[in-house]
Coordinates of C-alpha atoms in Angstrom, one line a residue:
M1 CA 37.8 4.6 10.4
L2 CA 40.6 2.7 12.2
S3 CA 40.8 0.3 9.2
A4 CA 41.2 3.2 6.9
F5 CA 44.1 4.6 8.9
A6 CA 45.7 1.1 9.1
R7 CA 45.5 0.6 5.3
A8 CA 46.8 4.2 4.8
F9 CA 49.9 3.4 6.9
K10 CA 50.5 0.4 4.7
T11 CA 50.6 2.6 1.6
P12 CA 54.1 4.3 1.3
D13 CA 53.0 7.7 -0.1
L14 CA 50.0 8.0 2.2
R15 CA 52.2 7.0 5.2
K16 CA 54.6 9.8 4.3
K17 CA 51.7 12.3 4.2
L18 CA 50.3 11.1 7.5
L19 CA 53.7 11.3 9.2
F20 CA 54.3 14.7 7.7
T21 CA 50.9 15.9 9.1
L22 CA 51.6 14.5 12.5
G23 CA 55.0 16.2 12.5
I24 CA 53.4 19.6 11.8
M25 CA 50.9 19.0 14.5
V26 CA 53.6 18.3 17.0
L27 CA 55.5 21.4 15.9
F28 CA 52.4 23.4 16.3
R29 CA 51.8 22.2 19.8
L30 CA 55.5 23.0 20.7
G31 CA 55.1 26.6 19.5
A32 CA 52.0 26.9 21.7
H33 CA 54.2 26.6 24.8
V34 CA 57.0 29.1 23.9
P35 CA 56.3 32.3 25.8
V36 CA 56.5 35.8 24.2
P37 CA 59.5 37.8 25.2
G38 CA 58.8 40.2 28.0
V39 CA 56.2 38.0 29.8
N40 CA 56.5 37.0 33.4
F41 CA 55.9 33.3 32.9
K42 CA 55.7 32.6 36.6
A43 CA 52.9 35.1 37.1
V44 CA 51.1 33.8 34.0
H45 CA 51.2 30.3 35.2
E46 CA 49.9 31.3 38.6
C47 CA 47.0 33.3 37.1
V48 CA 46.1 30.5 34.6
N49 CA 45.7 28.1 37.5
E50 CA 43.6 30.5 39.5
S51 CA 41.7 32.3 36.8
K52 CA 38.0 31.5 36.2
N53 CA 37.6 34.1 33.5
G54 CA 35.8 32.8 30.5
L55 CA 35.7 36.0 28.6
F56 CA 38.4 35.0 26.1
G57 CA 37.3 31.4 26.1
L58 CA 36.6 31.2 22.3
V59 CA 40.1 32.5 21.2
N60 CA 41.7 30.4 23.9
L61 CA 39.9 27.4 22.6
F62 CA 41.1 27.8 19.1
S63 CA 44.7 28.5 20.3
G64 CA 44.8 25.3 22.4
G65 CA 45.2 27.3 25.6
A66 CA 48.1 29.4 24.2
L67 CA 46.2 32.7 24.5
L68 CA 46.1 32.9 28.3
Q69 CA 49.7 31.6 28.5
L70 CA 50.8 34.5 26.2
T71 CA 52.9 32.4 23.9
I72 CA 54.1 33.1 20.4
F73 CA 51.1 31.2 19.0
A74 CA 48.7 33.0 21.4
L75 CA 46.4 34.2 18.6
G76 CA 46.2 30.8 17.1
I77 CA 44.3 30.3 13.9
M78 CA 41.5 32.8 14.9
P79 CA 42.7 35.7 12.7
Y80 CA 42.7 33.4 9.7
I81 CA 39.2 32.2 10.5
T82 CA 38.0 35.7 10.9
A83 CA 39.6 36.8 7.7
S84 CA 38.1 33.9 5.8
I85 CA 34.6 34.6 7.1
I86 CA 35.0 38.4 6.2
L87 CA 36.1 37.6 2.7
Q88 CA 33.3 35.1 2.2
L89 CA 30.8 37.7 3.4
L90 CA 32.3 40.4 1.2
T91 CA 32.1 38.1 -1.9
V92 CA 28.4 38.5 -1.8
V93 CA 28.6 42.3 -1.5
I94 CA 31.6 43.3 -3.7
P95 CA 31.1 42.4 -7.4
R96 CA 34.9 42.2 -8.0
L97 CA 35.3 39.5 -5.4
E98 CA 32.3 37.6 -6.8
A99 CA 33.8 37.8 -10.3
L100 CA 37.1 36.4 -8.9
K101 CA 35.3 33.5 -7.2
K102 CA 33.8 32.5 -10.6
E103 CA 37.2 32.6 -12.4
G104 CA 38.1 29.2 -11.0
Q105 CA 41.6 28.4 -9.7
A106 CA 43.2 31.7 -10.6
G107 CA 40.4 33.7 -8.8
T108 CA 40.5 31.4 -5.8
A109 CA 44.3 31.9 -5.5
K110 CA 43.8 35.7 -5.6
I111 CA 41.1 35.5 -2.9
T112 CA 43.5 33.4 -0.8
Q113 CA 46.2 36.0 -1.1
Y114 CA 43.7 38.7 0.1
T115 CA 42.9 36.4 3.0
R116 CA 46.5 36.2 4.0
Y117 CA 46.9 40.0 4.0
L118 CA 43.8 40.5 6.0
T119 CA 44.9 37.8 8.4
I120 CA 48.2 39.7 9.1
A121 CA 46.2 42.9 9.7
L122 CA 43.8 41.3 12.0
A123 CA 46.7 39.6 13.9
I124 CA 48.3 43.0 14.5
L125 CA 45.0 44.4 15.7
Q126 CA 44.2 41.4 18.0
G127 CA 47.8 41.1 19.2
T128 CA 47.8 44.8 20.2
G129 CA 44.5 44.3 22.0
I130 CA 45.6 41.2 23.9
V131 CA 49.0 42.7 24.9
A132 CA 47.2 45.9 26.1
T133 CA 44.7 43.9 28.0
A134 CA 47.5 41.9 29.7
S135 CA 49.5 45.0 30.5
N136 CA 46.8 46.7 32.5
G137 CA 45.9 43.5 34.3
A138 CA 42.5 43.1 32.7
L139 CA 43.4 39.7 31.1
F140 CA 43.4 38.1 34.5
S141 CA 41.2 40.5 36.4
T142 CA 40.6 38.0 39.3
C143 CA 44.2 37.1 39.8
P144 CA 46.2 39.0 42.5
V145 CA 49.3 39.2 40.3
G146 CA 47.4 39.9 37.1
N147 CA 49.0 43.3 36.7
Q148 CA 52.5 41.7 36.9
V149 CA 52.1 39.5 33.8
V150 CA 53.9 42.2 31.7
P151 CA 56.4 43.9 34.0
D152 CA 57.8 46.2 31.3
T153 CA 55.1 48.3 29.5
S154 CA 57.5 50.4 27.4
V155 CA 56.6 51.0 23.7
F156 CA 59.5 48.9 22.5
R157 CA 58.6 45.9 24.7
I158 CA 54.9 46.1 23.7
A159 CA 55.8 46.4 20.0
T160 CA 58.1 43.4 20.3
M161 CA 55.3 41.3 21.8
V162 CA 52.9 42.3 19.1
I163 CA 55.4 41.5 16.4
C164 CA 56.1 38.1 17.9
M165 CA 52.4 37.2 18.1
T166 CA 51.8 38.4 14.5
A167 CA 54.8 36.3 13.3
G168 CA 53.4 33.3 15.2
T169 CA 50.1 33.7 13.4
T170 CA 51.9 33.9 10.1
V171 CA 53.9 30.7 10.9
I172 CA 50.6 28.9 11.8
M173 CA 49.1 30.0 8.5
W174 CA 52.2 28.7 6.7
L175 CA 52.0 25.4 8.6
G176 CA 48.4 25.0 7.6
E177 CA 49.1 25.5 3.9
L178 CA 52.0 23.0 4.2
I179 CA 49.6 20.3 5.5
T180 CA 47.1 21.1 2.7
D181 CA 49.8 20.8 0.0
R182 CA 51.9 17.9 1.3
G183 CA 49.8 16.3 4.0
I184 CA 46.3 14.9 4.5
G185 CA 43.2 17.0 4.8
N186 CA 42.6 20.8 5.1
G187 CA 45.6 22.2 7.0
M188 CA 43.7 25.0 8.8
S189 CA 41.0 22.5 9.9
I190 CA 43.7 20.1 11.1
L191 CA 45.4 22.8 13.2
I192 CA 42.0 23.8 14.8
F193 CA 41.4 20.1 15.5
T194 CA 44.8 19.9 17.2
S195 CA 44.2 23.0 19.3
I196 CA 40.8 21.8 20.6
A197 CA 41.8 18.2 21.2
A198 CA 44.9 19.3 23.2
G199 CA 42.6 20.7 25.9
F200 CA 40.6 17.5 26.4
P201 CA 42.8 15.6 28.8
G202 CA 43.3 18.6 31.1
N203 CA 39.6 19.5 31.2
L204 CA 38.6 15.9 31.9
W205 CA 41.2 15.6 34.7
T206 CA 40.0 18.9 36.2
I207 CA 36.4 17.6 36.3
K208 CA 37.7 14.4 38.0
K209 CA 39.5 16.5 40.7
L210 CA 36.5 18.7 41.3
G211 CA 34.0 15.8 41.4
K212 CA 32.4 14.9 44.6
I213 CA 31.0 11.4 43.9
A214 CA 33.3 8.4 44.3
G215 CA 36.4 10.6 44.3
G216 CA 35.3 12.4 41.1
W217 CA 35.4 9.2 39.0
F218 CA 31.6 9.2 38.6
D219 CA 31.7 12.7 37.2
F220 CA 34.6 11.8 35.0
F221 CA 32.9 8.8 33.4
A222 CA 29.6 10.6 33.2
V223 CA 31.1 13.4 31.1
I224 CA 32.7 10.8 28.8
A225 CA 29.4 8.9 28.4
V226 CA 27.6 12.2 27.6
G227 CA 30.4 13.0 25.2
V228 CA 30.0 9.7 23.3
V229 CA 26.2 10.3 23.0
V230 CA 26.8 13.8 21.7
V231 CA 29.4 12.6 19.2
V232 CA 26.9 10.0 17.8
L233 CA 24.1 12.6 17.6
V234 CA 26.4 15.1 15.9
I235 CA 27.6 12.6 13.4
F236 CA 24.0 11.6 12.6
V237 CA 22.9 15.2 12.0
E238 CA 26.1 16.3 10.2
Q239 CA 25.6 13.4 7.7
A240 CA 21.9 14.1 7.3
Q241 CA 20.9 15.8 4.0
R242 CA 17.8 16.5 1.9
R243 CA 18.4 15.3 -1.7
I244 CA 16.4 17.2 -4.2
P245 CA 16.2 15.2 -7.5
V246 CA 17.3 16.9 -10.7
Q247 CA 16.7 15.6 -14.2
Y248 CA 18.6 16.8 -17.3
A249 CA 16.8 16.7 -20.6
K250 CA 18.5 15.1 -23.6
R251 CA 20.0 17.5 -26.2
M252 CA 20.9 16.7 -29.8
I253 CA 24.3 18.1 -30.9
G254 CA 24.9 17.0 -34.4
R255 CA 24.0 13.3 -34.5
R256 CA 24.8 12.6 -30.9
A257 CA 22.5 12.9 -27.9
F258 CA 23.8 14.4 -24.6
G259 CA 22.2 14.7 -21.2
G260 CA 19.3 12.7 -20.0
T261 CA 21.0 11.9 -16.7
S262 CA 19.5 12.1 -13.2
T263 CA 21.3 13.6 -10.2
Y264 CA 20.4 15.5 -7.0
I265 CA 21.2 18.6 -5.0
P266 CA 22.4 17.7 -1.5
L267 CA 21.1 20.2 1.1
K268 CA 22.6 19.5 4.5
V269 CA 20.5 19.9 7.6
N270 CA 23.3 21.8 9.2
Q271 CA 24.1 23.9 6.1
A272 CA 25.9 26.7 8.1
G273 CA 28.3 24.4 10.0
V274 CA 29.9 25.9 13.0
I275 CA 30.0 29.5 11.7
P276 CA 26.8 30.6 13.6
V277 CA 28.3 29.4 16.9
I278 CA 31.5 31.4 16.3
F279 CA 29.5 34.5 15.3
A280 CA 27.2 34.3 18.4
S281 CA 30.1 33.7 20.8
S282 CA 32.1 36.6 19.3
L283 CA 29.1 39.0 19.5
L284 CA 28.4 38.1 23.1
Y285 CA 32.0 38.8 24.1
I286 CA 31.9 42.4 22.9
P287 CA 29.7 43.9 25.7
A288 CA 31.7 42.1 28.5
L289 CA 35.0 43.1 26.8
V290 CA 33.9 46.8 26.7
A291 CA 32.8 46.8 30.3
Q292 CA 36.0 45.2 31.4
L293 CA 38.3 47.5 29.5
T294 CA 36.5 50.6 30.5
N295 CA 36.4 49.5 34.1
S296 CA 33.2 51.4 34.5
K297 CA 31.0 51.2 37.6
A298 CA 27.9 52.5 35.9
G299 CA 24.6 50.6 36.0
W300 CA 24.9 49.2 32.4
A301 CA 28.5 47.9 33.2
V302 CA 27.4 46.2 36.4
W303 CA 24.4 44.6 34.6
I304 CA 26.7 43.3 31.8
Q305 CA 29.2 42.0 34.4
N306 CA 26.4 40.2 36.2
N307 CA 24.6 38.7 33.2
F308 CA 27.0 38.4 30.2
T309 CA 30.3 37.4 31.9
K310 CA 29.3 33.9 33.1
G311 CA 28.1 31.3 30.6
D312 CA 25.8 29.7 33.2
H313 CA 23.5 32.7 33.5
P314 CA 20.0 32.3 32.1
I315 CA 20.0 35.6 30.2
Y316 CA 23.4 34.7 28.6
M317 CA 22.2 31.2 27.6
I318 CA 18.9 32.5 26.1
S319 CA 20.8 35.3 24.2
Y320 CA 23.4 32.8 22.9
F321 CA 20.7 30.4 21.7
V322 CA 18.7 33.1 19.9
L323 CA 21.8 34.5 18.2
I324 CA 22.9 31.1 17.0
V325 CA 19.5 30.5 15.4
F326 CA 19.6 34.0 13.8
F327 CA 23.1 33.6 12.4
A328 CA 22.3 30.1 11.1
F329 CA 19.6 31.6 8.9
F330 CA 21.8 34.6 8.0
Y331 CA 24.7 32.5 6.9
V332 CA 22.6 30.1 4.9
A333 CA 21.0 33.0 3.1
I334 CA 24.3 34.5 2.0
S335 CA 26.1 31.2 1.2
F336 CA 23.4 29.5 -0.8
N337 CA 21.6 31.5 -3.6
P338 CA 18.5 29.6 -4.9
E339 CA 18.1 32.0 -7.8
E340 CA 21.7 31.3 -9.0
V341 CA 21.2 27.6 -8.7
A342 CA 17.9 27.7 -10.6
D343 CA 19.5 29.8 -13.4
N344 CA 22.4 27.3 -13.7
M345 CA 20.0 24.4 -13.9
K346 CA 17.9 26.1 -16.5
K347 CA 21.1 27.0 -18.5
Y348 CA 22.1 23.4 -18.8
G349 CA 18.7 21.9 -19.3
G350 CA 18.1 20.7 -15.8
F351 CA 14.8 20.7 -13.9
I352 CA 13.3 19.4 -10.7
P353 CA 10.5 16.8 -11.5
G354 CA 7.1 18.5 -11.0
I355 CA 8.6 22.0 -10.7
R356 CA 8.9 24.4 -13.6
A357 CA 12.3 25.8 -14.4
G358 CA 13.3 29.3 -13.5
R359 CA 11.6 31.3 -10.8
P360 CA 9.3 28.4 -9.5
T361 CA 12.5 26.3 -9.0
A362 CA 14.2 29.1 -7.0
E363 CA 11.1 29.5 -4.8
Y364 CA 10.9 25.7 -4.2
L365 CA 14.6 25.6 -3.3
N366 CA 14.1 28.6 -0.9
Y367 CA 11.1 26.8 0.7
V368 CA 13.0 23.6 1.2
L369 CA 16.1 25.4 2.5
T370 CA 14.0 27.3 5.1
R371 CA 12.3 24.1 6.2
I372 CA 15.6 22.2 6.9
T373 CA 17.4 25.3 8.3
W374 CA 15.0 25.4 11.3
P375 CA 16.0 22.0 12.7
G376 CA 19.6 22.6 11.8
S377 CA 19.7 25.9 13.7
L378 CA 17.9 24.5 16.8
Y379 CA 20.3 21.6 16.8
L380 CA 23.3 24.0 16.7
G381 CA 21.8 26.0 19.6
L382 CA 21.2 22.9 21.8
I383 CA 24.7 21.5 21.1
A384 CA 26.2 24.8 22.0
L385 CA 24.3 24.9 25.3
I386 CA 25.5 21.5 26.4
P387 CA 28.7 22.7 28.1
M388 CA 26.9 25.5 29.8
I389 CA 24.3 23.2 31.2
G390 CA 27.1 20.9 32.3
L391 CA 28.7 23.7 34.2
V392 CA 25.5 24.3 36.1
A393 CA 24.9 20.5 36.7
L394 CA 28.4 19.8 37.9
N395 CA 29.0 23.2 39.6
A396 CA 32.3 23.2 37.8
S397 CA 34.7 26.1 37.0
T398 CA 36.2 24.5 33.9
T399 CA 35.1 23.9 30.4
I400 CA 33.0 20.8 29.6
P401 CA 35.1 19.3 26.7
F402 CA 32.4 17.3 24.9
G403 CA 30.1 20.0 23.7
G404 CA 29.5 23.2 21.8
T405 CA 32.0 24.5 19.3
S406 CA 34.7 21.9 20.1
I407 CA 32.7 18.8 19.4
L408 CA 31.2 20.3 16.1
I409 CA 34.7 21.1 14.8
I410 CA 36.3 17.9 15.9
V411 CA 33.6 15.7 14.4
G412 CA 33.5 17.7 11.2
V413 CA 37.2 17.7 10.7
G414 CA 37.5 14.0 11.6
L415 CA 34.8 13.0 9.1
E416 CA 36.3 15.1 6.3
T417 CA 39.8 13.7 6.9
V418 CA 38.6 10.1 6.9
K419 CA 36.7 10.7 3.7
Q420 CA 39.9 12.1 2.0
I421 CA 42.0 9.1 3.2
E422 CA 39.4 6.7 1.9
S423 CA 39.1 8.5 -1.5
Q424 CA 42.9 8.4 -1.9
L425 CA 43.0 4.7 -0.9
Q426 CA 40.3 4.0 -3.5
Q427 CA 42.3 5.7 -6.2
R428 CA 45.4 3.7 -5.4
N429 CA 43.5 0.3 -5.2
Y430 CA 41.2 0.8 -8.1
E431 CA 41.5 -2.2 -10.5
G432 CA 38.9 -1.3 -13.2
F433 CA 37.0 -3.7 -15.4
L434 CA 40.0 -5.2 -17.2
R435 CA 42.5 -7.2 -15.2

């Protein structure tokens, strides 16, 4: 990987792309430290240092810590991720979107435009919710000055804050598209990578300060060692795939024969990626968020506060694991259609050796997909539980950096970016047969 980056910097056009991408990443991190107008930054800083509230942990993770600091990039890339997932789910349900998806580049551009509109709408909705939560002191419920974060709660001030957050999300979306067009890798993925990686040094140093063995250095290096092992395991599983062989029969068109080639269908063990973890985390935040906003003292609210607010509670961990397994099967079922794949193979004269074309092929693909989704979903659940188990083992109040959603995204984005760099290097250094 390091050799690929070194060779890329020696290539002039790739060097420009890499430097452009790094510049956008720096600009993105600078925007994550500019507070929204109308926020008492001193009170925010005090509450962030004292708060142990993990209720908004997922959004704060994707914003690189900008959410709890109430900056212009507080919403981060989360509205775009949510909009992309919603559009992907609606593509299966709405025939018009499914037809656009099959139209190629023009249809993809149209769906991207719909994603942008939905992102802005979700940013307005989420921004309003975050500002309202901060105004009534619920964002930092355990902080003594939590109700002083937003001193002025007038309609004009609240609207200004929401507009600034929405504009920040729009700028992030634009920066991501700039990286995709003029930089290296997928822009949105690179920005998510930047947000998550930005929190690693602070979390590691907090673990060192809270450690009790050898001045905290034992805990520090233990977490790093566990992180290296987790990264190796994640890379191994993310690269694992089941290759189903496909043979295409020869066809005579005029006097020429076409086809007769052999290929395969790559089915990844983790076919769903990190989406099930995001779905499960978001769903588990809803009960705690409702209980916190209503400020109810009823039995159900107390039970939710005791069992679904802290990630180290057994009921929360079991529910989290079960939801991840469920959403892994759910997402694979809507993203991969065995019947459509079987029909396309039959249309172009392809077949799986030993399996008849048509319905038997679809049943076989569904059988194989179900078999490999089980270990993939269990793997996702175990990886997501690593930071929670680490919190219990270390008795820490901070996030364990090497685990869960963060490590899955960082490894996935890193592998994809390196592959793109290597492919572009191969295109520029290809000599061919004739020299």
